[in-house]
């Protein structure tokens, strides 16, 4: 069976090798006689899987020992509440707004903390990433929050802001494990798993240990990071199957040759599409050149009708889910780690061909 190429923003495509391994183990996980879905999370086999998952993630992403890895549920969106509740309860925190998720994060934080907006890219419809001197950072904030890759608008931070000693917090839902980063520059990193790490249901938090403090008593127990850290992320039932898939994705990355290979491949894939946009007077790219995302490529045809035609014809070619997010419209190709180079080549060729046929 030839599968179509799925450019969805999330949940998104998984590597075929990962799917096949899951299929292979579905009825009998490593000789236990049962599926991982049927197994108690207190079993030896599952606890081992959790330990192996954390260890492999730590290795592949070079996560220093003074950081804790936590497995939560509730998506990246639940972190919009957890972060202010744990780290800035009724105190000051800075938010840099470069898209709709960072905006939502700031709005939620505003319920529990004193939010200062250090920058907002709304003036240019979120097509840019600020430079250091454009930021109005507070000297007394508990943390500075950014979104490393703006899934909807297709922009991405190339180098992270300097916050001096104030902890930098990043929503990396759509570019975690897509490139090498220096984790020690961050106080906390979080991501929903359904874009680059596997499937929905699991949220990863990487937190510097000194930030794991006791919270006020009125913070719900499942929203406190300490609950997860003190109980090995097993205070209650964790999202077992999603953790299992995360391990399969990590093993796949390791087999590919690790993040060096993945990062290079991601750069090559994005270049294929941006080269088409740059050599064309037909397409209108959304993101400014220096802010372009390697994960979500956003663009428009000259008219709404042509956008619709593009989506329809691409679908007939086995290129699925190129429609932009409802908040911005237009077109978007999400090319996370698991999207094959062949899929992106096919899309690039289709784009050239479509422009030729529909030029005035
Ligand atoms: C998808 C996404 C979210 C929302 O994630 P949920 O898991 O649906 O809560 C938040 N931030 C970014 C950057 C995203 O890409």
PDB file of C-alpha atoms in Angstrom, residues 235-351:
ATOM      1  CA  UNK A 235       1.125  10.133  40.929  1.00  0.00           C
ATOM      2  CA  UNK A 236      -1.812   8.881  38.897  1.00  0.00           C
ATOM      3  CA  UNK A 237      -2.036   6.843  35.688  1.00  0.00           C
ATOM      4  CA  UNK A 238       0.217   8.391  33.047  1.00  0.00           C
ATOM      5  CA  UNK A 239      -0.686   8.355  29.315  1.00  0.00           C
ATOM      6  CA  UNK A 240       0.880   4.904  28.888  1.00  0.00           C
ATOM      7  CA  UNK A 241       0.380   4.337  25.185  1.00  0.00           C
ATOM      8  CA  UNK A 242       1.556   7.855  24.261  1.00  0.00           C
ATOM      9  CA  UNK A 243       4.734   7.345  26.304  1.00  0.00           C
ATOM     10  CA  UNK A 244       5.282   4.055  24.484  1.00  0.00           C
ATOM     11  CA  UNK A 245       4.914   5.758  21.089  1.00  0.00           C
ATOM     12  CA  UNK A 246       7.292   8.523  22.242  1.00  0.00           C
ATOM     13  CA  UNK A 247       9.889   5.826  22.980  1.00  0.00           C
ATOM     14  CA  UNK A 248       9.407   4.381  19.488  1.00  0.00           C
ATOM     15  CA  UNK A 249       9.876   7.843  17.940  1.00  0.00           C
ATOM     16  CA  UNK A 250      13.049   8.425  19.991  1.00  0.00           C
ATOM     17  CA  UNK A 251      14.421   5.044  18.917  1.00  0.00           C
ATOM     18  CA  UNK A 252      13.645   5.937  15.302  1.00  0.00           C
ATOM     19  CA  UNK A 253      15.573   9.229  15.655  1.00  0.00           C
ATOM     20  CA  UNK A 254      18.516   7.343  17.123  1.00  0.00           C
ATOM     21  CA  UNK A 255      18.441   4.878  14.223  1.00  0.00           C
ATOM     22  CA  UNK A 256      18.419   7.748  11.723  1.00  0.00           C
ATOM     23  CA  UNK A 257      21.715   8.927  13.223  1.00  0.00           C
ATOM     24  CA  UNK A 258      20.463  11.291  15.943  1.00  0.00           C
ATOM     25  CA  UNK A 259      19.701  14.985  15.909  1.00  0.00           C
ATOM     26  CA  UNK A 260      22.625  15.924  13.636  1.00  0.00           C
ATOM     27  CA  UNK A 261      21.070  13.941  10.810  1.00  0.00           C
ATOM     28  CA  UNK A 262      17.512  15.030  11.624  1.00  0.00           C
ATOM     29  CA  UNK A 263      18.480  18.718  11.772  1.00  0.00           C
ATOM     30  CA  UNK A 264      20.296  18.594   8.449  1.00  0.00           C
ATOM     31  CA  UNK A 265      17.413  16.759   6.815  1.00  0.00           C
ATOM     32  CA  UNK A 266      14.926  19.299   8.166  1.00  0.00           C
ATOM     33  CA  UNK A 267      16.991  22.140   6.703  1.00  0.00           C
ATOM     34  CA  UNK A 268      17.090  20.400   3.322  1.00  0.00           C
ATOM     35  CA  UNK A 269      13.352  19.752   3.321  1.00  0.00           C
ATOM     36  CA  UNK A 270      12.438  23.335   4.202  1.00  0.00           C
ATOM     37  CA  UNK A 271      14.854  24.663   1.564  1.00  0.00           C
ATOM     38  CA  UNK A 272      13.079  22.688  -1.150  1.00  0.00           C
ATOM     39  CA  UNK A 273       9.844  24.568  -0.445  1.00  0.00           C
ATOM     40  CA  UNK A 274      11.323  28.010   0.279  1.00  0.00           C
ATOM     41  CA  UNK A 275      13.342  27.810  -2.955  1.00  0.00           C
ATOM     42  CA  UNK A 276      10.091  27.388  -4.866  1.00  0.00           C
ATOM     43  CA  UNK A 277       8.546  30.359  -3.045  1.00  0.00           C
ATOM     44  CA  UNK A 278      11.615  32.529  -3.695  1.00  0.00           C
ATOM     45  CA  UNK A 279      11.925  31.693  -7.366  1.00  0.00           C
ATOM     46  CA  UNK A 280       8.240  32.351  -8.025  1.00  0.00           C
ATOM     47  CA  UNK A 281       6.261  35.518  -8.647  1.00  0.00           C
ATOM     48  CA  UNK A 282       3.078  33.496  -8.103  1.00  0.00           C
ATOM     49  CA  UNK A 283       3.184  32.511  -4.439  1.00  0.00           C
ATOM     50  CA  UNK A 284       3.107  34.979  -1.547  1.00  0.00           C
ATOM     51  CA  UNK A 285       5.084  33.678   1.460  1.00  0.00           C
ATOM     52  CA  UNK A 286       3.712  34.666   4.877  1.00  0.00           C
ATOM     53  CA  UNK A 287       6.816  34.651   7.118  1.00  0.00           C
ATOM     54  CA  UNK A 288       9.607  37.183   6.683  1.00  0.00           C
ATOM     55  CA  UNK A 289      12.755  35.497   5.352  1.00  0.00           C
ATOM     56  CA  UNK A 290      14.849  35.696   8.514  1.00  0.00           C
ATOM     57  CA  UNK A 291      11.968  34.302  10.618  1.00  0.00           C
ATOM     58  CA  UNK A 292      11.035  31.321   8.450  1.00  0.00           C
ATOM     59  CA  UNK A 293      10.096  28.106  10.199  1.00  0.00           C
ATOM     60  CA  UNK A 294      11.727  24.831   9.190  1.00  0.00           C
ATOM     61  CA  UNK A 295       8.619  23.003  10.419  1.00  0.00           C
ATOM     62  CA  UNK A 296       5.591  24.894   9.064  1.00  0.00           C
ATOM     63  CA  UNK A 297       5.848  26.576   5.659  1.00  0.00           C
ATOM     64  CA  UNK A 298       3.078  29.157   5.158  1.00  0.00           C
ATOM     65  CA  UNK A 299       2.140  30.812   1.869  1.00  0.00           C
ATOM     66  CA  UNK A 300      -0.709  32.008  -0.314  1.00  0.00           C
ATOM     67  CA  UNK A 301      -1.726  31.743  -3.942  1.00  0.00           C
ATOM     68  CA  UNK A 302      -2.793  35.034  -5.577  1.00  0.00           C
ATOM     69  CA  UNK A 303      -6.467  34.444  -4.696  1.00  0.00           C
ATOM     70  CA  UNK A 304      -8.688  32.553  -2.262  1.00  0.00           C
ATOM     71  CA  UNK A 305     -10.107  30.554  -5.183  1.00  0.00           C
ATOM     72  CA  UNK A 306      -6.622  29.460  -6.231  1.00  0.00           C
ATOM     73  CA  UNK A 307      -5.828  28.458  -2.630  1.00  0.00           C
ATOM     74  CA  UNK A 308      -8.881  26.203  -2.668  1.00  0.00           C
ATOM     75  CA  UNK A 309      -7.972  24.787  -6.046  1.00  0.00           C
ATOM     76  CA  UNK A 310      -4.440  24.126  -4.803  1.00  0.00           C
ATOM     77  CA  UNK A 311      -5.698  22.158  -1.787  1.00  0.00           C
ATOM     78  CA  UNK A 312      -8.072  20.125  -3.944  1.00  0.00           C
ATOM     79  CA  UNK A 313      -5.562  19.271  -6.688  1.00  0.00           C
ATOM     80  CA  UNK A 314      -2.797  18.517  -4.173  1.00  0.00           C
ATOM     81  CA  UNK A 315      -5.143  16.085  -2.457  1.00  0.00           C
ATOM     82  CA  UNK A 316      -5.717  14.268  -5.739  1.00  0.00           C
ATOM     83  CA  UNK A 317      -1.921  13.905  -6.017  1.00  0.00           C
ATOM     84  CA  UNK A 318      -1.711  12.300  -2.570  1.00  0.00           C
ATOM     85  CA  UNK A 319      -0.530  15.497  -0.843  1.00  0.00           C
ATOM     86  CA  UNK A 320      -2.918  15.917   2.083  1.00  0.00           C
ATOM     87  CA  UNK A 321      -3.796  18.662   4.570  1.00  0.00           C
ATOM     88  CA  UNK A 322      -2.119  21.693   2.980  1.00  0.00           C
ATOM     89  CA  UNK A 323      -4.896  24.046   4.055  1.00  0.00           C
ATOM     90  CA  UNK A 324      -3.769  26.831   6.408  1.00  0.00           C
ATOM     91  CA  UNK A 325      -5.124  27.242   9.940  1.00  0.00           C
ATOM     92  CA  UNK A 326      -8.571  28.820  10.158  1.00  0.00           C
ATOM     93  CA  UNK A 327      -7.072  31.836  11.982  1.00  0.00           C
ATOM     94  CA  UNK A 328      -4.937  32.902   8.982  1.00  0.00           C
ATOM     95  CA  UNK A 329      -6.240  31.032   5.945  1.00  0.00           C
ATOM     96  CA  UNK A 330      -3.926  30.406   2.992  1.00  0.00           C
ATOM     97  CA  UNK A 331      -1.760  27.317   2.744  1.00  0.00           C
ATOM     98  CA  UNK A 332       0.549  25.562   5.150  1.00  0.00           C
ATOM     99  CA  UNK A 333       2.776  22.542   4.746  1.00  0.00           C
ATOM    100  CA  UNK A 334       3.897  21.037   8.044  1.00  0.00           C
ATOM    101  CA  UNK A 335       7.104  19.108   7.530  1.00  0.00           C
ATOM    102  CA  UNK A 336       8.022  17.703  10.932  1.00  0.00           C
ATOM    103  CA  UNK A 337      10.756  15.107  11.510  1.00  0.00           C
ATOM    104  CA  UNK A 338       8.668  12.202  10.234  1.00  0.00           C
ATOM    105  CA  UNK A 339       7.813  13.790   6.864  1.00  0.00           C
ATOM    106  CA  UNK A 340       9.950  12.091   4.238  1.00  0.00           C
ATOM    107  CA  UNK A 341      12.182  14.047   1.847  1.00  0.00           C
ATOM    108  CA  UNK A 342      10.320  12.369  -1.052  1.00  0.00           C
ATOM    109  CA  UNK A 343       7.036  13.872   0.162  1.00  0.00           C
ATOM    110  CA  UNK A 344       8.518  17.368   0.241  1.00  0.00           C
ATOM    111  CA  UNK A 345      10.094  16.894  -3.210  1.00  0.00           C
ATOM    112  CA  UNK A 346       6.739  15.836  -4.548  1.00  0.00           C
ATOM    113  CA  UNK A 347       5.080  18.900  -3.026  1.00  0.00           C
ATOM    114  CA  UNK A 348       7.792  21.237  -4.384  1.00  0.00           C
ATOM    115  CA  UNK A 349       7.270  19.840  -7.882  1.00  0.00           C
ATOM    116  CA  UNK A 350       3.522  20.150  -7.541  1.00  0.00           C
ATOM    117  CA  UNK A 351       3.899  23.794  -6.459  1.00  0.00           C
TER     118      UNK A 351
END
